[in-house]
mmCIF file of C-alpha atoms in Angstrom:
data_model
loop_
_atom_site.group_PDB
_atom_site.id
_atom_site.type_symbol
_atom_site.label_atom_id
_atom_site.label_comp_id
_atom_site.label_asym_id
_atom_site.label_seq_id
_atom_site.Cartn_x
_atom_site.Cartn_y
_atom_site.Cartn_z
ATOM 1 C CA MET A 30 -20.826 23.597 -27.034
ATOM 2 C CA ALA A 31 -22.795 25.375 -24.257
ATOM 3 C CA THR A 32 -26.187 24.317 -25.694
ATOM 4 C CA ASN A 33 -25.394 20.668 -26.149
ATOM 5 C CA SER A 34 -22.634 20.242 -23.599
ATOM 6 C CA ARG A 35 -24.409 17.582 -21.554
ATOM 7 C CA ARG A 36 -25.287 15.493 -24.602
ATOM 8 C CA GLU A 37 -21.827 15.949 -26.066
ATOM 9 C CA PHE A 38 -20.153 15.072 -22.797
ATOM 10 C CA ILE A 39 -22.079 11.817 -22.479
ATOM 11 C CA LYS A 40 -21.305 11.021 -26.092
ATOM 12 C CA MET A 41 -17.634 11.759 -25.662
ATOM 13 C CA SER A 42 -17.167 10.105 -22.278
ATOM 14 C CA ALA A 43 -16.713 6.671 -23.856
ATOM 15 C CA LEU A 44 -13.997 8.022 -26.129
ATOM 16 C CA ALA A 45 -12.389 9.756 -23.182
ATOM 17 C CA SER A 46 -11.861 6.480 -21.344
ATOM 18 C CA GLY A 47 -8.448 6.138 -22.923
ATOM 19 C CA MET A 48 -7.564 9.579 -21.634
ATOM 20 C CA LEU A 49 -8.003 8.763 -17.928
ATOM 21 C CA LEU A 50 -11.590 10.022 -17.794
ATOM 22 C CA VAL A 51 -13.761 6.894 -17.683
ATOM 23 C CA PRO A 52 -13.542 4.631 -15.844
ATOM 24 C CA ASN A 53 -10.158 5.262 -14.261
ATOM 25 C CA PHE A 54 -10.908 8.947 -14.005
ATOM 26 C CA LEU A 55 -13.650 8.397 -11.432
ATOM 27 C CA HIS A 56 -11.819 6.013 -9.174
ATOM 28 C CA GLY A 57 -10.216 8.494 -6.854
ATOM 29 C CA LEU A 58 -12.630 11.242 -5.910
ATOM 30 C CA ASP A 59 -15.358 11.692 -3.337
ATOM 31 C CA ARG A 60 -18.654 13.494 -3.827
ATOM 32 C CA SER A 61 -17.585 16.598 -1.968
ATOM 33 C CA GLY A 62 -14.246 17.203 -3.631
ATOM 34 C CA LEU A 63 -10.749 15.886 -3.290
ATOM 35 C CA PRO A 64 -9.833 15.657 0.399
ATOM 36 C CA LEU A 65 -6.411 17.246 0.364
ATOM 37 C CA LEU A 66 -4.331 19.547 2.482
ATOM 38 C CA ALA A 67 -5.540 19.700 6.036
ATOM 39 C CA SER A 68 -3.861 20.227 9.350
ATOM 40 C CA SER A 69 -3.059 16.917 11.028
ATOM 41 C CA ASN A 70 -0.948 15.456 13.759
ATOM 42 C CA GLY A 71 1.832 15.476 11.176
ATOM 43 C CA LYS A 72 2.016 11.703 11.005
ATOM 44 C CA ARG A 73 1.491 9.624 7.886
ATOM 45 C CA LEU A 74 1.320 5.976 6.909
ATOM 46 C CA VAL A 75 2.899 4.562 3.768
ATOM 47 C CA VAL A 76 1.548 1.140 2.810
ATOM 48 C CA VAL A 77 3.596 -1.137 0.552
ATOM 49 C CA GLN A 78 1.692 -4.109 -0.832
ATOM 50 C CA LEU A 79 3.580 -7.187 -2.059
ATOM 51 C CA SER A 80 1.080 -8.650 -4.506
ATOM 52 C CA GLY A 81 1.000 -12.353 -5.256
ATOM 53 C CA GLY A 82 1.701 -13.816 -1.844
ATOM 54 C CA ASN A 83 5.308 -13.331 -0.785
ATOM 55 C CA ASP A 84 7.056 -16.369 0.697
ATOM 56 C CA GLY A 85 7.708 -15.233 4.246
ATOM 57 C CA LEU A 86 9.881 -18.178 5.253
ATOM 58 C CA ASN A 87 12.437 -17.303 2.587
ATOM 59 C CA THR A 88 12.169 -13.603 3.461
ATOM 60 C CA VAL A 89 12.657 -13.803 7.219
ATOM 61 C CA VAL A 90 14.511 -17.097 7.380
ATOM 62 C CA PRO A 91 14.451 -19.455 10.416
ATOM 63 C CA TYR A 92 17.991 -20.493 9.595
ATOM 64 C CA GLN A 93 18.544 -22.371 12.878
ATOM 65 C CA ASN A 94 15.472 -24.564 12.473
ATOM 66 C CA ASP A 95 16.103 -28.043 11.028
ATOM 67 C CA LEU A 96 12.421 -28.441 10.128
ATOM 68 C CA TYR A 97 12.751 -25.528 7.701
ATOM 69 C CA TYR A 98 15.569 -27.273 5.820
ATOM 70 C CA LYS A 99 13.762 -30.591 5.904
ATOM 71 C CA ALA A 100 10.655 -29.044 4.317
ATOM 72 C CA ARG A 101 12.692 -27.257 1.653
ATOM 73 C CA PRO A 102 15.601 -29.464 0.629
ATOM 74 C CA THR A 103 16.506 -27.420 -2.474
ATOM 75 C CA LEU A 104 14.706 -24.114 -1.864
ATOM 76 C CA ALA A 105 15.796 -23.223 1.669
ATOM 77 C CA ILE A 106 18.313 -20.394 2.025
ATOM 78 C CA PRO A 107 21.654 -21.852 3.193
ATOM 79 C CA SER A 108 22.386 -20.698 6.724
ATOM 80 C CA ARG A 109 25.790 -19.337 5.694
ATOM 81 C CA GLU A 110 24.078 -16.914 3.267
ATOM 82 C CA VAL A 111 21.412 -15.583 5.610
ATOM 83 C CA LEU A 112 21.734 -12.003 6.840
ATOM 84 C CA THR A 113 21.418 -12.832 10.527
ATOM 85 C CA LEU A 114 19.234 -10.732 12.811
ATOM 86 C CA GLU A 115 18.320 -12.238 16.186
ATOM 87 C CA LYS A 116 16.272 -15.015 17.786
ATOM 88 C CA GLY A 117 17.358 -17.519 15.141
ATOM 89 C CA LEU A 118 16.015 -15.426 12.280
ATOM 90 C CA GLY A 119 17.694 -13.639 9.400
ATOM 91 C CA LEU A 120 16.906 -11.932 6.129
ATOM 92 C CA ASN A 121 17.105 -13.246 2.602
ATOM 93 C CA PRO A 122 20.612 -12.450 1.258
ATOM 94 C CA ALA A 123 19.037 -10.168 -1.386
ATOM 95 C CA MET A 124 17.883 -7.815 1.369
ATOM 96 C CA GLU A 125 21.146 -6.161 2.325
ATOM 97 C CA LYS A 126 19.604 -2.689 2.338
ATOM 98 C CA MET A 127 16.788 -3.841 4.589
ATOM 99 C CA ARG A 128 19.391 -5.258 6.919
ATOM 100 C CA LEU A 129 21.021 -1.814 7.088
ATOM 101 C CA LEU A 130 17.671 -0.270 8.026
ATOM 102 C CA TYR A 131 17.213 -2.998 10.636
ATOM 103 C CA ASP A 132 20.645 -2.354 12.127
ATOM 104 C CA GLN A 133 19.779 1.344 12.441
ATOM 105 C CA GLY A 134 16.750 0.462 14.576
ATOM 106 C CA TYR A 135 14.167 1.365 11.933
ATOM 107 C CA VAL A 136 12.528 -2.035 11.343
ATOM 108 C CA SER A 137 10.140 -4.160 13.356
ATOM 109 C CA VAL A 138 9.441 -7.700 12.110
ATOM 110 C CA LEU A 139 6.065 -9.169 13.011
ATOM 111 C CA ASN A 140 5.866 -12.924 12.491
ATOM 112 C CA SER A 141 2.908 -15.227 11.828
ATOM 113 C CA VAL A 142 0.476 -12.483 10.852
ATOM 114 C CA GLY A 143 -2.851 -13.683 9.489
ATOM 115 C CA TYR A 144 -6.505 -14.234 10.374
ATOM 116 C CA PRO A 145 -8.903 -17.071 11.301
ATOM 117 C CA ASN A 146 -10.144 -19.391 8.558
ATOM 118 C CA PRO A 147 -7.679 -18.085 5.949
ATOM 119 C CA ASP A 148 -8.537 -17.940 2.271
ATOM 120 C CA ARG A 149 -5.907 -18.960 -0.293
ATOM 121 C CA SER A 150 -7.443 -17.077 -3.206
ATOM 122 C CA HIS A 151 -5.390 -14.037 -4.236
ATOM 123 C CA PHE A 152 -8.488 -11.942 -4.879
ATOM 124 C CA ARG A 153 -10.424 -12.898 -1.775
ATOM 125 C CA SER A 154 -7.493 -12.771 0.625
ATOM 126 C CA MET A 155 -6.442 -9.355 -0.666
ATOM 127 C CA ASP A 156 -10.050 -8.229 -0.331
ATOM 128 C CA ILE A 157 -9.988 -9.354 3.309
ATOM 129 C CA TRP A 158 -6.764 -7.448 3.966
ATOM 130 C CA HIS A 159 -8.046 -4.338 2.167
ATOM 131 C CA SER A 160 -11.400 -4.248 3.915
ATOM 132 C CA ALA A 161 -10.240 -5.585 7.312
ATOM 133 C CA SER A 162 -13.120 -8.036 7.210
ATOM 134 C CA ALA A 163 -13.506 -11.490 8.657
ATOM 135 C CA SER A 164 -13.048 -14.348 6.198
ATOM 136 C CA ASP A 165 -16.847 -14.812 5.960
ATOM 137 C CA GLU A 166 -17.630 -11.083 5.846
ATOM 138 C CA TYR A 167 -17.912 -9.015 2.665
ATOM 139 C CA LEU A 168 -17.400 -5.256 2.884
ATOM 140 C CA SER A 169 -17.564 -2.690 0.102
ATOM 141 C CA THR A 170 -15.283 -0.193 1.832
ATOM 142 C CA GLY A 171 -11.620 -0.373 2.819
ATOM 143 C CA TRP A 172 -10.126 0.125 6.244
ATOM 144 C CA LEU A 173 -8.270 3.274 5.200
ATOM 145 C CA GLY A 174 -11.314 4.554 3.327
ATOM 146 C CA ARG A 175 -13.350 4.225 6.508
ATOM 147 C CA TYR A 176 -10.572 6.050 8.319
ATOM 148 C CA LEU A 177 -11.017 8.930 5.871
ATOM 149 C CA ASP A 178 -14.772 8.797 6.486
ATOM 150 C CA SER A 179 -14.163 9.125 10.227
ATOM 151 C CA LEU A 180 -12.158 12.331 10.010
ATOM 152 C CA PRO A 181 -13.910 15.499 11.175
ATOM 153 C CA ALA A 182 -13.162 17.391 7.960
ATOM 154 C CA ALA A 183 -13.343 16.354 4.327
ATOM 155 C CA ASN A 184 -9.974 17.776 3.408
ATOM 156 C CA HIS A 185 -7.782 14.796 4.218
ATOM 157 C CA ALA A 186 -6.525 12.422 1.582
ATOM 158 C CA ALA A 187 -4.990 9.110 0.741
ATOM 159 C CA ILE A 188 -2.936 8.892 -2.429
ATOM 160 C CA GLU A 189 -2.131 5.672 -4.246
ATOM 161 C CA VAL A 190 0.684 5.900 -6.744
ATOM 162 C CA ASP A 191 -0.881 3.731 -9.410
ATOM 163 C CA ASP A 192 -3.421 4.015 -12.220
ATOM 164 C CA THR A 193 -6.237 2.327 -10.259
ATOM 165 C CA LEU A 194 -7.386 2.698 -6.686
ATOM 166 C CA SER A 195 -7.294 -0.215 -4.243
ATOM 167 C CA LEU A 196 -10.315 -1.144 -2.147
ATOM 168 C CA ALA A 197 -8.302 -0.313 0.959
ATOM 169 C CA LEU A 198 -8.593 3.420 0.171
ATOM 170 C CA LYS A 199 -12.298 3.497 -0.727
ATOM 171 C CA GLY A 200 -14.699 4.830 1.863
ATOM 172 C CA ALA A 201 -18.441 5.371 1.853
ATOM 173 C CA GLN A 202 -18.088 9.164 1.682
ATOM 174 C CA TYR A 203 -14.458 9.840 0.907
ATOM 175 C CA THR A 204 -11.873 7.943 -1.052
ATOM 176 C CA GLY A 205 -8.253 8.311 -1.948
ATOM 177 C CA ILE A 206 -7.000 9.315 -5.351
ATOM 178 C CA ALA A 207 -4.892 7.174 -7.672
ATOM 179 C CA VAL A 208 -2.287 9.016 -9.699
ATOM 180 C CA GLN A 209 0.793 7.397 -11.196
ATOM 181 C CA ASP A 210 2.438 10.434 -12.741
ATOM 182 C CA VAL A 211 1.457 13.917 -11.569
ATOM 183 C CA LYS A 212 2.547 15.652 -14.775
ATOM 184 C CA ARG A 213 0.640 13.262 -17.033
ATOM 185 C CA PHE A 214 -2.368 13.440 -14.712
ATOM 186 C CA PHE A 215 -2.351 17.229 -15.042
ATOM 187 C CA GLN A 216 -1.974 17.085 -18.810
ATOM 188 C CA ALA A 217 -4.783 14.537 -19.214
ATOM 189 C CA THR A 218 -7.260 16.502 -17.126
ATOM 190 C CA ASN A 219 -6.413 19.730 -18.966
ATOM 191 C CA ASP A 220 -7.299 18.403 -22.387
ATOM 192 C CA GLN A 221 -9.025 21.188 -24.345
ATOM 193 C CA PHE A 222 -12.307 19.302 -24.729
ATOM 194 C CA LEU A 223 -12.489 18.525 -21.022
ATOM 195 C CA LYS A 224 -11.767 22.137 -20.110
ATOM 196 C CA GLN A 225 -14.517 23.362 -22.452
ATOM 197 C CA ALA A 226 -16.968 20.820 -21.077
ATOM 198 C CA ALA A 227 -16.320 21.865 -17.506
ATOM 199 C CA GLN A 228 -16.563 25.586 -18.308
ATOM 200 C CA ALA A 229 -19.783 25.166 -20.275
ATOM 201 C CA HIS A 230 -21.434 23.102 -17.601
ATOM 202 C CA ALA A 231 -20.688 25.646 -14.906
ATOM 203 C CA GLU A 232 -23.348 27.928 -16.444
ATOM 204 C CA GLU A 233 -26.079 25.293 -16.739
ATOM 205 C CA HIS A 234 -28.412 23.174 -14.672
ATOM 206 C CA ALA A 235 -28.112 19.458 -15.260
ATOM 207 C CA HIS A 236 -29.479 16.053 -14.452
ATOM 208 C CA HIS A 237 -28.070 14.744 -11.163
ATOM 209 C CA GLN A 238 -25.934 11.960 -12.653
ATOM 210 C CA VAL A 239 -24.543 14.148 -15.413
ATOM 211 C CA ASP A 240 -24.100 16.972 -12.934
ATOM 212 C CA TYR A 241 -22.021 14.650 -10.737
ATOM 213 C CA LEU A 242 -19.894 13.663 -13.708
ATOM 214 C CA TYR A 243 -19.148 17.278 -14.543
ATOM 215 C CA LYS A 244 -18.595 18.138 -10.897
ATOM 216 C CA THR A 245 -16.108 15.318 -10.630
ATOM 217 C CA LEU A 246 -14.371 16.543 -13.773
ATOM 218 C CA ILE A 247 -14.018 20.064 -12.405
ATOM 219 C CA GLU A 248 -12.760 18.843 -9.034
ATOM 220 C CA THR A 249 -10.242 16.542 -10.656
ATOM 221 C CA GLN A 250 -8.913 19.352 -12.822
ATOM 222 C CA GLN A 251 -8.520 21.459 -9.709
ATOM 223 C CA SER A 252 -6.840 18.605 -7.853
ATOM 224 C CA ALA A 253 -4.485 17.884 -10.739
ATOM 225 C CA GLY A 254 -3.549 21.541 -10.830
ATOM 226 C CA TYR A 255 -2.956 21.560 -7.106
ATOM 227 C CA LEU A 256 -0.687 18.516 -7.226
ATOM 228 C CA GLN A 257 1.141 19.933 -10.245
ATOM 229 C CA GLU A 258 1.861 23.166 -8.398
ATOM 230 C CA LYS A 259 2.823 21.479 -5.130
ATOM 231 C CA THR A 260 5.267 19.077 -6.732
ATOM 232 C CA LYS A 261 7.150 21.973 -8.280
ATOM 233 C CA VAL A 262 8.321 22.746 -4.756
ATOM 234 C CA TYR A 263 10.570 19.695 -4.415
ATOM 235 C CA ARG A 264 12.235 17.389 -6.891
ATOM 236 C CA SER A 265 14.189 14.599 -5.277
ATOM 237 C CA LYS A 266 17.897 14.519 -6.020
ATOM 238 C CA LYS A 267 18.230 11.170 -4.293
ATOM 239 C CA ASP A 268 19.460 8.284 -6.428
ATOM 240 C CA TYR A 269 16.778 5.591 -6.531
ATOM 241 C CA PRO A 270 17.169 2.162 -8.142
ATOM 242 C CA ASN A 271 15.741 1.595 -11.595
ATOM 243 C CA GLY A 272 12.246 0.198 -11.891
ATOM 244 C CA GLU A 273 8.629 1.218 -11.458
ATOM 245 C CA PHE A 274 8.441 0.467 -7.739
ATOM 246 C CA ALA A 275 11.325 2.780 -6.885
ATOM 247 C CA ARG A 276 9.861 5.488 -9.130
ATOM 248 C CA HIS A 277 6.608 5.241 -7.229
ATOM 249 C CA LEU A 278 8.399 5.606 -3.897
ATOM 250 C CA LYS A 279 10.262 8.604 -5.275
ATOM 251 C CA THR A 280 6.942 10.164 -6.282
ATOM 252 C CA ILE A 281 5.636 9.644 -2.751
ATOM 253 C CA ALA A 282 8.773 11.248 -1.290
ATOM 254 C CA GLU A 283 8.313 14.257 -3.575
ATOM 255 C CA LEU A 284 4.651 14.619 -2.609
ATOM 256 C CA ILE A 285 5.542 14.456 1.082
ATOM 257 C CA ALA A 286 8.444 16.885 0.829
ATOM 258 C CA SER A 287 6.345 19.276 -1.279
ATOM 259 C CA GLY A 288 3.850 19.690 1.524
ATOM 260 C CA VAL A 289 0.962 17.578 0.273
ATOM 261 C CA GLU A 290 -0.412 16.704 3.679
ATOM 262 C CA SER A 291 -1.942 13.380 2.798
ATOM 263 C CA ARG A 292 -2.297 11.064 5.758
ATOM 264 C CA VAL A 293 -1.869 7.864 3.729
ATOM 265 C CA TYR A 294 0.204 6.838 0.706
ATOM 266 C CA TYR A 295 0.000 3.491 -1.043
ATOM 267 C CA ALA A 296 2.317 1.634 -3.433
ATOM 268 C CA SER A 297 2.602 -1.935 -4.700
ATOM 269 C CA LEU A 298 5.264 -4.343 -5.894
ATOM 270 C CA THR A 299 3.912 -7.274 -7.891
ATOM 271 C CA GLY A 300 5.166 -10.686 -8.986
ATOM 272 C CA PHE A 301 5.321 -12.732 -5.774
ATOM 273 C CA ASP A 302 3.220 -15.689 -6.954
ATOM 274 C CA THR A 303 6.245 -17.987 -7.084
ATOM 275 C CA HIS A 304 4.890 -21.463 -7.871
ATOM 276 C CA VAL A 305 7.835 -22.249 -10.178
ATOM 277 C CA ARG A 306 11.587 -21.595 -9.813
ATOM 278 C CA GLN A 307 11.054 -19.276 -6.888
ATOM 279 C CA ALA A 308 14.609 -18.585 -5.768
ATOM 280 C CA GLY A 309 15.742 -16.202 -8.496
ATOM 281 C CA GLN A 310 12.402 -14.465 -8.930
ATOM 282 C CA GLN A 311 11.871 -13.797 -5.265
ATOM 283 C CA ALA A 312 15.456 -12.687 -4.718
ATOM 284 C CA SER A 313 15.122 -10.122 -7.500
ATOM 285 C CA LEU A 314 11.881 -8.777 -6.049
ATOM 286 C CA LEU A 315 13.195 -8.656 -2.482
ATOM 287 C CA ARG A 316 16.273 -6.778 -3.682
ATOM 288 C CA GLU A 317 14.021 -4.315 -5.515
ATOM 289 C CA LEU A 318 11.930 -3.917 -2.374
ATOM 290 C CA SER A 319 14.781 -3.377 0.067
ATOM 291 C CA GLU A 320 16.829 -1.098 -2.174
ATOM 292 C CA GLY A 321 13.793 1.006 -3.019
ATOM 293 C CA LEU A 322 12.802 1.334 0.629
ATOM 294 C CA TYR A 323 16.348 2.222 1.652
ATOM 295 C CA SER A 324 16.461 5.094 -0.854
ATOM 296 C CA PHE A 325 12.996 6.212 0.187
ATOM 297 C CA VAL A 326 13.929 6.280 3.876
ATOM 298 C CA ASP A 327 17.142 8.167 3.105
ATOM 299 C CA ASP A 328 15.186 10.693 1.043
ATOM 300 C CA LEU A 329 12.679 11.275 3.842
ATOM 301 C CA LYS A 330 15.487 11.613 6.389
ATOM 302 C CA GLN A 331 17.135 14.312 4.290
ATOM 303 C CA GLN A 332 13.845 16.223 4.277
ATOM 304 C CA GLN A 333 13.283 15.726 8.048
ATOM 305 C CA GLU A 334 10.113 13.758 7.279
ATOM 306 C CA PHE A 335 11.082 10.230 8.327
ATOM 307 C CA ASP A 336 10.208 10.536 12.005
ATOM 308 C CA ASN A 337 6.652 11.438 10.980
ATOM 309 C CA THR A 338 6.332 8.365 8.762
ATOM 310 C CA VAL A 339 5.576 4.697 9.337
ATOM 311 C CA ILE A 340 5.863 2.252 6.443
ATOM 312 C CA MET A 341 3.905 -1.002 6.555
ATOM 313 C CA VAL A 342 4.935 -3.809 4.184
ATOM 314 C CA PHE A 343 2.491 -6.701 3.789
ATOM 315 C CA SER A 344 1.368 -9.439 1.404
ATOM 316 C CA GLU A 345 -2.057 -11.089 1.116
ATOM 317 C CA PHE A 346 -0.760 -14.441 2.371
ATOM 318 C CA GLY A 347 2.439 -16.437 2.777
ATOM 319 C CA ARG A 348 3.350 -19.730 1.120
ATOM 320 C CA ARG A 349 3.180 -23.339 2.214
ATOM 321 C CA VAL A 350 5.962 -24.544 4.470
ATOM 322 C CA ALA A 351 7.039 -27.344 2.137
ATOM 323 C CA GLN A 352 8.383 -26.558 -1.311
ATOM 324 C CA ASN A 353 6.558 -27.990 -4.313
ATOM 325 C CA ALA A 354 7.921 -30.178 -7.132
ATOM 326 C CA SER A 355 8.737 -27.133 -9.284
ATOM 327 C CA ASN A 356 11.213 -25.534 -6.887
ATOM 328 C CA GLY A 357 8.555 -23.095 -5.834
ATOM 329 C CA THR A 358 5.916 -22.752 -3.147
ATOM 330 C CA ASP A 359 2.137 -22.806 -3.258
ATOM 331 C CA HIS A 360 -0.401 -20.538 -1.571
ATOM 332 C CA GLY A 361 -0.236 -20.596 2.199
ATOM 333 C CA THR A 362 -1.587 -18.643 5.130
ATOM 334 C CA ALA A 363 0.229 -16.651 7.830
ATOM 335 C CA ASN A 364 3.154 -14.441 6.912
ATOM 336 C CA ASN A 365 5.580 -11.858 8.237
ATOM 337 C CA LEU A 366 4.938 -8.114 8.079
ATOM 338 C CA PHE A 367 7.397 -5.227 8.339
ATOM 339 C CA LEU A 368 6.913 -1.881 10.037
ATOM 340 C CA ILE A 369 9.581 0.706 9.248
ATOM 341 C CA GLY A 370 9.904 4.062 10.960
ATOM 342 C CA GLY A 371 12.106 6.420 12.895
ATOM 343 C CA LYS A 372 9.924 6.402 15.990
ATOM 344 C CA LEU A 373 9.161 2.719 16.536
ATOM 345 C CA LYS A 374 8.990 1.907 20.224
ATOM 346 C CA GLN A 375 10.072 -1.679 19.637
ATOM 347 C CA ALA A 376 12.333 -2.272 16.672
ATOM 348 C CA GLY A 377 13.740 -5.714 15.939
ATOM 349 C CA ILE A 378 11.937 -9.061 16.057
ATOM 350 C CA TYR A 379 8.590 -8.238 17.668
ATOM 351 C CA ASN A 380 7.379 -11.773 18.420
ATOM 352 C CA GLU A 381 8.467 -15.383 18.265
ATOM 353 C CA ALA A 382 9.404 -17.119 15.025
ATOM 354 C CA PRO A 383 6.778 -19.230 13.229
ATOM 355 C CA ASN A 384 6.172 -22.590 14.884
ATOM 356 C CA LEU A 385 7.133 -25.232 12.311
ATOM 357 C CA GLN A 386 6.161 -28.068 14.647
ATOM 358 C CA ASP A 387 2.515 -27.039 14.908
ATOM 359 C CA LEU A 388 1.156 -26.631 11.391
ATOM 360 C CA ASP A 389 -2.391 -26.462 10.077
ATOM 361 C CA GLN A 390 -2.419 -29.047 7.270
ATOM 362 C CA GLY A 391 1.005 -27.949 6.138
ATOM 363 C CA ASP A 392 0.482 -24.227 6.688
ATOM 364 C CA LEU A 393 1.609 -21.801 9.371
ATOM 365 C CA ARG A 394 -0.823 -20.910 12.113
ATOM 366 C CA TYR A 395 -1.285 -17.210 12.706
ATOM 367 C CA SER A 396 -0.424 -15.686 16.088
ATOM 368 C CA ILE A 397 -1.135 -12.009 15.293
ATOM 369 C CA ASP A 398 -4.425 -10.999 13.679
ATOM 370 C CA PHE A 399 -3.618 -8.410 11.013
ATOM 371 C CA ARG A 400 -6.594 -6.319 12.164
ATOM 372 C CA ASN A 401 -4.815 -5.786 15.489
ATOM 373 C CA ILE A 402 -1.930 -4.222 13.569
ATOM 374 C CA TYR A 403 -4.377 -1.976 11.735
ATOM 375 C CA ALA A 404 -6.016 -0.995 15.022
ATOM 376 C CA THR A 405 -2.629 -0.131 16.526
ATOM 377 C CA LEU A 406 -1.717 2.026 13.536
ATOM 378 C CA LEU A 407 -5.088 3.759 13.595
ATOM 379 C CA ASN A 408 -5.160 4.496 17.318
ATOM 380 C CA ASN A 409 -1.497 5.021 18.150
ATOM 381 C CA TRP A 410 -0.223 6.618 14.957
ATOM 382 C CA LEU A 411 -3.035 8.156 12.879
ATOM 383 C CA ASP A 412 -5.164 9.413 15.793
ATOM 384 C CA GLY A 413 -8.105 7.372 14.575
ATOM 385 C CA ASN A 414 -10.683 5.278 16.381
ATOM 386 C CA ALA A 415 -10.228 1.645 15.461
ATOM 387 C CA THR A 416 -13.432 0.602 17.225
ATOM 388 C CA SER A 417 -15.537 2.551 14.734
ATOM 389 C CA ILE A 418 -13.422 1.632 11.706
ATOM 390 C CA ILE A 419 -12.747 -2.085 12.086
ATOM 391 C CA SER A 420 -15.605 -4.456 12.746
ATOM 392 C CA GLY A 421 -15.184 -7.100 15.433
ATOM 393 C CA LYS A 422 -13.049 -7.023 18.533
ATOM 394 C CA THR A 423 -9.467 -5.860 18.148
ATOM 395 C CA GLN A 424 -6.570 -5.724 20.563
ATOM 396 C CA LEU A 425 -3.814 -3.136 20.351
ATOM 397 C CA LEU A 426 -0.263 -4.459 20.115
ATOM 398 C CA THR A 427 1.740 -3.315 23.101
ATOM 399 C CA GLY A 428 5.062 -1.524 22.897
ATOM 400 C CA LEU A 429 5.059 -1.105 19.121
ATOM 401 C CA LEU A 430 4.018 2.499 18.393
#
């Protein structure tokens, strides 16, 4: 094995792809090692992505606006069912747990969030949100990845609870790590062949590319071992709802409570592309979202970690104002965004409701550029420098964090 380890490793790497090695194995590590466990200001950001384009108007409902009911004769949420908030807005009736968080002063609702010249493609719009680019700008790094690059030390991390890493967490030098199940991650990276390959290579000189592959293997084994040991510290006893999304939030809570000092965590809930029969599908997803977040917040509160956490909930775009012929909605533009935390300076409805009288060819006009939200989170929460991380001019949102 020692004599032919490089040749054998290359030969076996294709077979190892089903074991998390290639290509998923390489998605989460930087060239200098996994950036974990560093001193920080103690604050962290948890990003929740609603994939597919969540319908914001049926999430935060303008239940006192006749134009809303005129545009959606069969899809609008009846005013008597809306969970009323303030300023003529209320939540979808499936979001009772979110309403409880709102009533406790933990939620800020930002309306009409978007960007100039919006793109209605799922892939491109999500790429814009992940990279914090302009609509005509193409970047290969994500806004949180560039945040990692900007840190003075390499030992900071972003962790996505998934089996692939989003562009948002990929930097030029450092990236996050994607791991869906810590135990399985540890078991996969401690396969006997992989352990032998790493041990054999440690005694040899190698070609740069192969050397990097082995180096990555060794670092990932070390990282998997670290996470495995850390998560033995705390196992959540909190009851979470059934479903993958809630399990992912529970994993994040366990990582936080175990002392993994990652600055950023990332999770996704999919299925929001509701072109047909939207009402039931969206209600089920919004219930899953709000119940999962409620349990997550309660878990963090029990561990005295909630005040150090801000949760951002976003989707790549909203839906059109008018319903379509299939009792659904088609791809739109601006949308609402939630910030959840124990130390928000301005909880409640942050800005005015969407203007349904002034539409852009049937779509909402944005009033808050999403990059200004990113800049506010970077500067006022994560101790970053938005000017060096986000291209173009940004303006911090006042009174939010």
